[in-house]
Structure formats: structure tokens, C-alpha cells
Short mmCIF file of C-alpha atoms in Angstrom, two decimals:
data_model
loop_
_atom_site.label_atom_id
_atom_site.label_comp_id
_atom_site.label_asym_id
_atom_site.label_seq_id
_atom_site.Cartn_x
_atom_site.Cartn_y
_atom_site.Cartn_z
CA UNK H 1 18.40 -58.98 26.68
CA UNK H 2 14.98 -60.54 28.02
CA UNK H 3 15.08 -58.20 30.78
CA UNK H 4 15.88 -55.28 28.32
CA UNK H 5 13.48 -55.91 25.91
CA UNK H 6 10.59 -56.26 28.83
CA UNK H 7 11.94 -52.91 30.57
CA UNK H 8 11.69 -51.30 26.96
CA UNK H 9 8.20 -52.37 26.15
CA UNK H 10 6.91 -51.45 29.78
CA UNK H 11 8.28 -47.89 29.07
CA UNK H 12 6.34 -47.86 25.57
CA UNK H 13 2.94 -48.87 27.52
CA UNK H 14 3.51 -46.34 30.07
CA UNK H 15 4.94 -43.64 27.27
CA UNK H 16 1.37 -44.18 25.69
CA UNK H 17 -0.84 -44.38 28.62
CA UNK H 18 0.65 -41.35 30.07
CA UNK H 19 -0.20 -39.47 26.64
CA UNK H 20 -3.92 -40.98 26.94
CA UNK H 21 -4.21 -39.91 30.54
CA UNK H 22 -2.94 -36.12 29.67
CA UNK H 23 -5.21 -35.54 26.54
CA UNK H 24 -8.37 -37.18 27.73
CA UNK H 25 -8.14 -36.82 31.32
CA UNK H 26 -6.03 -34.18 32.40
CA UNK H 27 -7.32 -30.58 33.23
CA UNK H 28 -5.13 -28.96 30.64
CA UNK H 29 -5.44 -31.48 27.80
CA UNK H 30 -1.59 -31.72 27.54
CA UNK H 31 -0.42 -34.51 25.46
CA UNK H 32 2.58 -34.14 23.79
CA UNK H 33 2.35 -36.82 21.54
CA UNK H 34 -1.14 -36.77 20.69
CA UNK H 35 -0.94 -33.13 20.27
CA UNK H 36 1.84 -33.61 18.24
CA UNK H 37 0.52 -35.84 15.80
CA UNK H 38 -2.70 -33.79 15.59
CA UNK H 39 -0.59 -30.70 14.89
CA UNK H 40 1.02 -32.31 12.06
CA UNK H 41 -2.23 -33.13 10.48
CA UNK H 42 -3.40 -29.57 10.66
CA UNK H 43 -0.29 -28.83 8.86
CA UNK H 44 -0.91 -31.20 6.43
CA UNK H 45 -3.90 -29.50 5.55
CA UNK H 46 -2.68 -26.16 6.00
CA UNK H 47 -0.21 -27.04 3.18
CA UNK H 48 -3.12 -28.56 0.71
CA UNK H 49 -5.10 -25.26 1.08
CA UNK H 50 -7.17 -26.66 3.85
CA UNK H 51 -8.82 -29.08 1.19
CA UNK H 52 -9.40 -31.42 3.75
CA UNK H 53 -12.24 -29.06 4.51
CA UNK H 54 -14.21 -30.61 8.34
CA UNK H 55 -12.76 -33.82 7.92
CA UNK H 56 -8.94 -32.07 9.11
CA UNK H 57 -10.20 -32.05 12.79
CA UNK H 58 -11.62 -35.77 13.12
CA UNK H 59 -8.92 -36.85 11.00
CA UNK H 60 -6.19 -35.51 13.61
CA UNK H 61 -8.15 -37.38 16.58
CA UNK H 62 -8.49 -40.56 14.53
CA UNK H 63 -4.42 -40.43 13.80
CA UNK H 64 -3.91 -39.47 18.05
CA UNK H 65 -6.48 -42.93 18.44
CA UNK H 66 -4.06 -45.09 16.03
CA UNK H 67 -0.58 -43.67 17.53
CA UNK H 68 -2.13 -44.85 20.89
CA UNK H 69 -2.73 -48.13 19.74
CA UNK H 70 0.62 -48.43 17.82
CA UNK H 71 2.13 -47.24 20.99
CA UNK H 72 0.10 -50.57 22.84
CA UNK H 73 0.49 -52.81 20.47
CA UNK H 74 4.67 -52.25 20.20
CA UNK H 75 4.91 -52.08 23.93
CA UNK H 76 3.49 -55.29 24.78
CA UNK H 77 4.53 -56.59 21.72
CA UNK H 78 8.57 -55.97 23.05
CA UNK H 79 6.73 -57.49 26.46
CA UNK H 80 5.50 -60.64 24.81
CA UNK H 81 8.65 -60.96 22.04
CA UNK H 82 11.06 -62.93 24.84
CA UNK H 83 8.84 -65.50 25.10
CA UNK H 84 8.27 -66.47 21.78
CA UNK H 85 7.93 -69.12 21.06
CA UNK H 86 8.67 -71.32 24.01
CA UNK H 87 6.22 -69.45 26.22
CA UNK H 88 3.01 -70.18 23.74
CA UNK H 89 1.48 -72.91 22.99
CA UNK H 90 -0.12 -73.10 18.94
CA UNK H 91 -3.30 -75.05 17.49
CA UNK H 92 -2.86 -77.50 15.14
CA UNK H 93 -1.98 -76.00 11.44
CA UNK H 94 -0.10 -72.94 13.39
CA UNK H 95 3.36 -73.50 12.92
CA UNK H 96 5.86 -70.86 14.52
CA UNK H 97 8.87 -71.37 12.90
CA UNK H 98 6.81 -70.17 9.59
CA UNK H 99 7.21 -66.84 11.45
CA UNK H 100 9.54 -64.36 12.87
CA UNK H 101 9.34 -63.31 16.94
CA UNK H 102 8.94 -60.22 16.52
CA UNK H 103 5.94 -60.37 13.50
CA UNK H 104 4.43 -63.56 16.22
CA UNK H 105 4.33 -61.08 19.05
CA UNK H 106 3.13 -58.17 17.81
CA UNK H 107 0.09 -60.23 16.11
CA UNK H 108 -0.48 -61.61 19.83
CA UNK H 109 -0.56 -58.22 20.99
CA UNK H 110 -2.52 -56.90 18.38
CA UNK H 111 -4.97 -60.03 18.67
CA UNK H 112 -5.07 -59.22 22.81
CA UNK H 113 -5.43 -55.61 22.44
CA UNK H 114 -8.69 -55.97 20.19
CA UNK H 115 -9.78 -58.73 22.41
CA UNK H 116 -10.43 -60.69 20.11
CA UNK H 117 -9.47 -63.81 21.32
CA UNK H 118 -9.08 -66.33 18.76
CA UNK H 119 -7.55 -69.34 20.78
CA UNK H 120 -4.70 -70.29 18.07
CA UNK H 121 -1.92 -68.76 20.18
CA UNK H 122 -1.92 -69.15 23.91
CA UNK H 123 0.50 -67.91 26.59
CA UNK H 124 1.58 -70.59 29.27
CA UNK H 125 4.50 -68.65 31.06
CA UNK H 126 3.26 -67.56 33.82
CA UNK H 127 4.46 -64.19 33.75
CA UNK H 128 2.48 -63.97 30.34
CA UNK H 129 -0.76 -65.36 31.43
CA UNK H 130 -1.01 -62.50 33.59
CA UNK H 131 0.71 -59.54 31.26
CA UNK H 132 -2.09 -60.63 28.56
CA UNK H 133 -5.05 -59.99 30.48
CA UNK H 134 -4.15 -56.54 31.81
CA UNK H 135 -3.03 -55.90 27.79
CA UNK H 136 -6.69 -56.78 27.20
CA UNK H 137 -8.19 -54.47 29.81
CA UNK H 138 -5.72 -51.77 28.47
CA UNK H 139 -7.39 -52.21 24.51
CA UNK H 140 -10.74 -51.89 26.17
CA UNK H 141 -9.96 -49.25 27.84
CA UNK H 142 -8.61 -47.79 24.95
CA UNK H 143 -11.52 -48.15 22.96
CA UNK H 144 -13.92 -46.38 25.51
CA UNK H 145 -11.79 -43.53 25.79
CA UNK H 146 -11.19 -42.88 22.28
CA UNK H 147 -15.29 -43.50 21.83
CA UNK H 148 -15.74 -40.78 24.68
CA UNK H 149 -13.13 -38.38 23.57
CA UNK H 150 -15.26 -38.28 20.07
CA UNK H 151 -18.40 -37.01 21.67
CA UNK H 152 -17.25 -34.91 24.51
CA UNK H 153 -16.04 -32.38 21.85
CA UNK H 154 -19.19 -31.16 20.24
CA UNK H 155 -20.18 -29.43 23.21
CA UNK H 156 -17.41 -27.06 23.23
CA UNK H 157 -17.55 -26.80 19.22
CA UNK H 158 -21.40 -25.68 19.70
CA UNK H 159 -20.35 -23.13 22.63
CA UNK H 160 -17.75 -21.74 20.31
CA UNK H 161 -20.40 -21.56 17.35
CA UNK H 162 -23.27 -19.48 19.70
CA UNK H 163 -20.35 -17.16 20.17
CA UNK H 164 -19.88 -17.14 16.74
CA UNK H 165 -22.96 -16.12 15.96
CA UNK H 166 -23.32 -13.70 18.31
CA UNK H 167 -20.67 -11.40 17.24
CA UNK H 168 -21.75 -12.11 13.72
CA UNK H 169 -25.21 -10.62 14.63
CA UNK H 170 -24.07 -7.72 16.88
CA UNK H 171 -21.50 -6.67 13.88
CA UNK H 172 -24.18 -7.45 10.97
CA UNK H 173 -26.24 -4.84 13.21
CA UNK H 174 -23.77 -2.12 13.52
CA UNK H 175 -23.84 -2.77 17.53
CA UNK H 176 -20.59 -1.16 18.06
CA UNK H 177 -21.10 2.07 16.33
CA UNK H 178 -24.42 2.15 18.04
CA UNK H 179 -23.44 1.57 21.49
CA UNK H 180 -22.43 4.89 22.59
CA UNK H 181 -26.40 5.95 22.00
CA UNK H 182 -27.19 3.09 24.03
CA UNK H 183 -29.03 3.21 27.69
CA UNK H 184 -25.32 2.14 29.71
CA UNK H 185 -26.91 -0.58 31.51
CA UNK H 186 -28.77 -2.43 28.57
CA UNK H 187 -25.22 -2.23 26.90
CA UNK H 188 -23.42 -3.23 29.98
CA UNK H 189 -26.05 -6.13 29.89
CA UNK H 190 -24.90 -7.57 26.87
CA UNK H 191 -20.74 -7.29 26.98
CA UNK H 192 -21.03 -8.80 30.74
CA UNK H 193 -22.45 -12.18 29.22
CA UNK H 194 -20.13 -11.68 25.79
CA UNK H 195 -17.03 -11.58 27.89
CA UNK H 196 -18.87 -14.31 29.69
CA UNK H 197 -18.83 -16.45 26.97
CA UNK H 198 -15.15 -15.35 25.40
CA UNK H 199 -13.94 -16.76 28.91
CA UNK H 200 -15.06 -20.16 28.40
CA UNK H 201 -14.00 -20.44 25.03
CA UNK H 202 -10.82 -20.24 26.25
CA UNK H 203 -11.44 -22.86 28.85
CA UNK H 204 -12.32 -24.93 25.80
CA UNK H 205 -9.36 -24.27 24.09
CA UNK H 206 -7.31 -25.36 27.21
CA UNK H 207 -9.16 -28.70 28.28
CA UNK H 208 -10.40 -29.78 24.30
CA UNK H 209 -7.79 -28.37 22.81
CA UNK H 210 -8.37 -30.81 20.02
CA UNK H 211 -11.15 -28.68 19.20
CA UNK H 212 -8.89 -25.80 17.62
CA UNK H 213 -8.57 -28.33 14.74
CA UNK H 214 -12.40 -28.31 13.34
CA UNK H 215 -12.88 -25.82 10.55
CA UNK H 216 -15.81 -24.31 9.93
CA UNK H 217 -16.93 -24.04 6.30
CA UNK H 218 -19.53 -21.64 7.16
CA UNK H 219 -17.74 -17.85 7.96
CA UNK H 220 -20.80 -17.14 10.25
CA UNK H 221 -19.84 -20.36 12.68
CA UNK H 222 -16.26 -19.79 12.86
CA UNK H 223 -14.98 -17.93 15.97
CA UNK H 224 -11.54 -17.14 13.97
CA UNK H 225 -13.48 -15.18 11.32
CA UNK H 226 -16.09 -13.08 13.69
CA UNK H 227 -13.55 -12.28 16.58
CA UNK H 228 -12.87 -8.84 14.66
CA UNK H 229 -16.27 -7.82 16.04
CA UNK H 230 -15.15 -8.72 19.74
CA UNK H 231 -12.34 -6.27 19.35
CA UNK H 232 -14.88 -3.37 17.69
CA UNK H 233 -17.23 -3.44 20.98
CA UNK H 234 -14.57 -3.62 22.99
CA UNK H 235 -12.71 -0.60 21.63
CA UNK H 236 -16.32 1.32 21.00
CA UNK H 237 -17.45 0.34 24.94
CA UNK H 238 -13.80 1.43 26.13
CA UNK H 239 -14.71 5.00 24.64
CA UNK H 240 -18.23 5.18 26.11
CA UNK H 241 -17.89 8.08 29.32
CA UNK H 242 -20.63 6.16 30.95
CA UNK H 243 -18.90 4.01 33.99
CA UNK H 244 -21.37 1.08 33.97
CA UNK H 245 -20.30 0.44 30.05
CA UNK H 246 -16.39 1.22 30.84
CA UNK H 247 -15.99 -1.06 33.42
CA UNK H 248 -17.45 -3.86 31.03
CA UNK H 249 -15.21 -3.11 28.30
CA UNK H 250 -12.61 -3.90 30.86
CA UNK H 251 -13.92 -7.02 31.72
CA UNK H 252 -14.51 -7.86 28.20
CA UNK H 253 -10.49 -6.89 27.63
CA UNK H 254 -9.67 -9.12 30.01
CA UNK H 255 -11.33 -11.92 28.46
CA UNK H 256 -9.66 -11.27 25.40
CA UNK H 257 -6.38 -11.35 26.36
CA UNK H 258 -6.70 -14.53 28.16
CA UNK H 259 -8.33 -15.91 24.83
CA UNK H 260 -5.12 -14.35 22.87
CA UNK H 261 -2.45 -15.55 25.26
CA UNK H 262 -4.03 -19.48 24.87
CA UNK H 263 -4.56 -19.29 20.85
CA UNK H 264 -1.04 -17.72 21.25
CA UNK H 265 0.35 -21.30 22.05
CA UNK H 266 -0.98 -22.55 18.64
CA UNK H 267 -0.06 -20.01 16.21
CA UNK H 268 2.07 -17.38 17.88
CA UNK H 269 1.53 -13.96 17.04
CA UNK H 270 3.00 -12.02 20.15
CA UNK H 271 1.62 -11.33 23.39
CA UNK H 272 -0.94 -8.48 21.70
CA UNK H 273 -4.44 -9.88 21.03
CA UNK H 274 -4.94 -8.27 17.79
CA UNK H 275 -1.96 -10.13 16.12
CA UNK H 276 -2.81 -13.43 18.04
CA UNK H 277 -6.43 -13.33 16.37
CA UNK H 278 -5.30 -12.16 12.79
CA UNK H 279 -3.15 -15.25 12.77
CA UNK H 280 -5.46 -17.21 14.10
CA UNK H 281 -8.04 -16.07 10.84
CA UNK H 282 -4.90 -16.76 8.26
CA UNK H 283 -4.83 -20.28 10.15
CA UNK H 284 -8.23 -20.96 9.51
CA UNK H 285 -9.23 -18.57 6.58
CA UNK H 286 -9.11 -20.70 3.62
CA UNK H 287 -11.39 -23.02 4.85
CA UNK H 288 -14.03 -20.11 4.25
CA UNK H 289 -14.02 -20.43 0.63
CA UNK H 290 -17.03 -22.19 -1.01
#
């Protein structure tokens, strides 16, 4: 049973590490758990109307933060729980017997995680003196990540909310219906960088995908409300006879589709771009209401 019980809580460490390691580390941003978690969360909200309003997206990271930790704190916790008591050694006033073993090592794991280091519990197995400082380096590393994983997503949030504002202005300004008395270059000029910028939203999307959970009170900022306009200049530029303007409307539809095939994964919608972004405004639309 020792043996079990140490194999289990090893797999629990690793089961949670790995998660950590996909969504904060990895190139795609893949954590099934994490993602998970954060997906229910969204759904949550989704169900309430969106009332959570901007708090829905930090919410879902703080829940992926505190399944990480449970995940830590249980695994070590199954670690520590065959040597409890013997393998401790309790201040005065501590008495382990006023406890259970599994309640006594999860509080030494939670105590070791947050480093915290009180001194009323001590390990002296030898096996545990050593598990309990690399638990330790594991909550620290914890905390830095989550801290990092906090700020590193308001750069892509402020890329997606330029973009946002671009297509707001070109549709406010009629630049579709417009572009065919354009010079072809000067319009070519602007859906190069547009298509530009479309592109690395979906690089966003792929390596923060935590970021498709922020709602954006404000219409103007949101990408999901203003991605109507992307379509419009790209239909309007793929009518234009000029070659310089048709050849960026096919770059432009290229960038599209790649956006549409990764907002796909989160709310379906088909393989055509159109449908993909409609349901991607009914995901996020009711946040728009003031």
C-alpha cells in the first residue's frame, strides 16, 4: 500500500506539472486540464448571461492557478500520507493522534507548498527530508508561473484590441464600399498589414489561448463584434479588377480562414469562416450590453 499510495501521488505531481508545462510553456498552449476548467467557467458565465462581465476571463485563470495547486498539494500529500506519523517529528502542544493521516499530510503539503515553514511538523525519514524540499521548489515555482502567466496576456489582449479598432474605423468610414475608387496600391497598402495583423491574432489564440476568455464590454474593442468588417473588405477587394488589390484580398482570405479554423476549436461552427465568426459574436455578444 506504501508503495501504491507513493506511485499514486507521484502520478498526481506529474499529472499537474505536465498541465503547467503545456499551458504556460508549450508553443500551442495545450492544457487539457487547465483548459478544461477555464472552459467550464466561460460556460458558467455563458449560462448567467455573461454577468460576470471582465471578471469571466481572470476568473478562469485564477480557477486553472487553484486546480494546479490542488493537483500539488494532493500529490505530495498521497507522497507524504505513508509516513505519517512515524516519519515526523511534532513540537510540543502538537499532538498527532488529535488528527487523521490523511488531514496531517495534506496540511504538511499545503504548509511546504506555500513555503511557509512553520517548524511544528518536521520530516525525519529520509526519503521525506528530501521529497519536501523539491515540494517546496515546486510551490515556488508555481507561484512565479502563475504570477507570469497573469501579465504575459495583456499583450496579446491589446494586439487583438488595435485590430479591433481598426476594422471598427475602416467600417465606421465606409472603407469597403469605397475601395473600388481607391488608387490599387494605397488600398493594397492597407489589407497587406490588416491581414498582417488577422495572422497574429490567430497566433494569439493558439499560444494564449486563455485570452479567448476576456470579454470586452466595449463593442468597439472586441474582435468578435468588428470581424464582420474583415469579411466586407475582403469580399469588396476580391471584386476590385485591379491585380495589386486582388491578390491582397487573397492574402487577407487566407488569414481569415486560418483565424476561423482556430476559433473553430472553441465554438465550432463548420469549416466556413462566416459561420465560425457569427458563433464566435453569439459567444461573446451579450457581454456588449451596457
Amino acid at each position: 500500500m506504501q508503495i501504491v499510495l507513493t506511485l499514486l501521488g507521484v502520478a498526481v505531481v506529474v499529472l499537474g506539472l505536465r498541465d503547467m508545462y503545456h499551458s504556460l510553456l508549450h508553443p500551442s498552449g495545450s492544457g487539457s486540464l487547465s483548459h478544461t476548467v477555464m472552459t467550464g467557467v466561460w460556460k458558467l458565465s455563458r449560462a448567467t448571461g455573461h454577468r460576470f462581465g471582465a471578471a469571466v476571463g481572470p476568473a478562469a485563470m485564477g480557477s486553472a492557478v487553484l486546480l494546479w495547486v490542488a493537483l500539488q498539494a494532493l500529490g505530495w500529500a498521497l507522497v507524504y500520507l505513508p509516513h505519517v506519523p512515524g516519519g515526523f517529528t511534532y513540537s510540543p502542544g502538537v499532538d498527532p493522534a488529535r488528527y487523521g493521516d490523511f488531514a496531517e499530510a495534506l496540511y504538511v503539503s499545503l504548509v511546504t507548498l506555500a513555503t511557509l515553514g512553520f517548524g511544528d511538523v518536521v520530516a525525519t525519514d529520509a526519503w521525506v527530508r528530501l521529497a519536501a524540499p523539491l515540494e517546496a521548489l515546486t510551490g515556488f515555482a508555481l507561484l512565479t508561473a502563475a504570477l507570469t502567466w497573469f501579465t504575459q496576456i495583456y499583450p496579446p489582449l491589446s494586439r487583438r484590441r488595435s485590430l479591433a479598432l481598426e476594422l471598427k474605423g475602416l467600417a465606421d468610414t465606409g472603407w469597403a464600399d469605397r475601395l473600388p475608387r481607391l488608387d490599387p496600391v494605397a488600398a493594397a497598402g492597407v489589407l497587406h498589414p490588416l491581414a498582417t495583423q488577422i495572422g497574429r491574432a490567430r497566433i494569439d489564440f493558439t499560444q494564449h489561448s486563455e485570452t479567448y476568455f476576456f470579454q470586452e464590454q466595449d463593442p468597439d474593442l472586441s474582435l468578435a463584434a468588428q470581424l464582420p468588417a474583415a469579411l466586407a473588405l475582403r469580399d469588396a477587394a476580391a471584386d476590385s479588377p485591379a491585380p495589386e488589390v486582388a491578390a491582397a484580398a487573397e492574402v487577407l482570405d487566407r488569414s481569415l480562414d486560418q483565424l476561423g479554423a482556430k476559433l473553430g476549436e472553441f465554438v465550432g461552427g463548420g469549416e466556413d469562416p462566416e459561420a465560425v465568426f457569427a458563433a464566435y459574436a453569439r459567444d461573446h455578444g451579450r457581454a456588449f450590453r451596457r
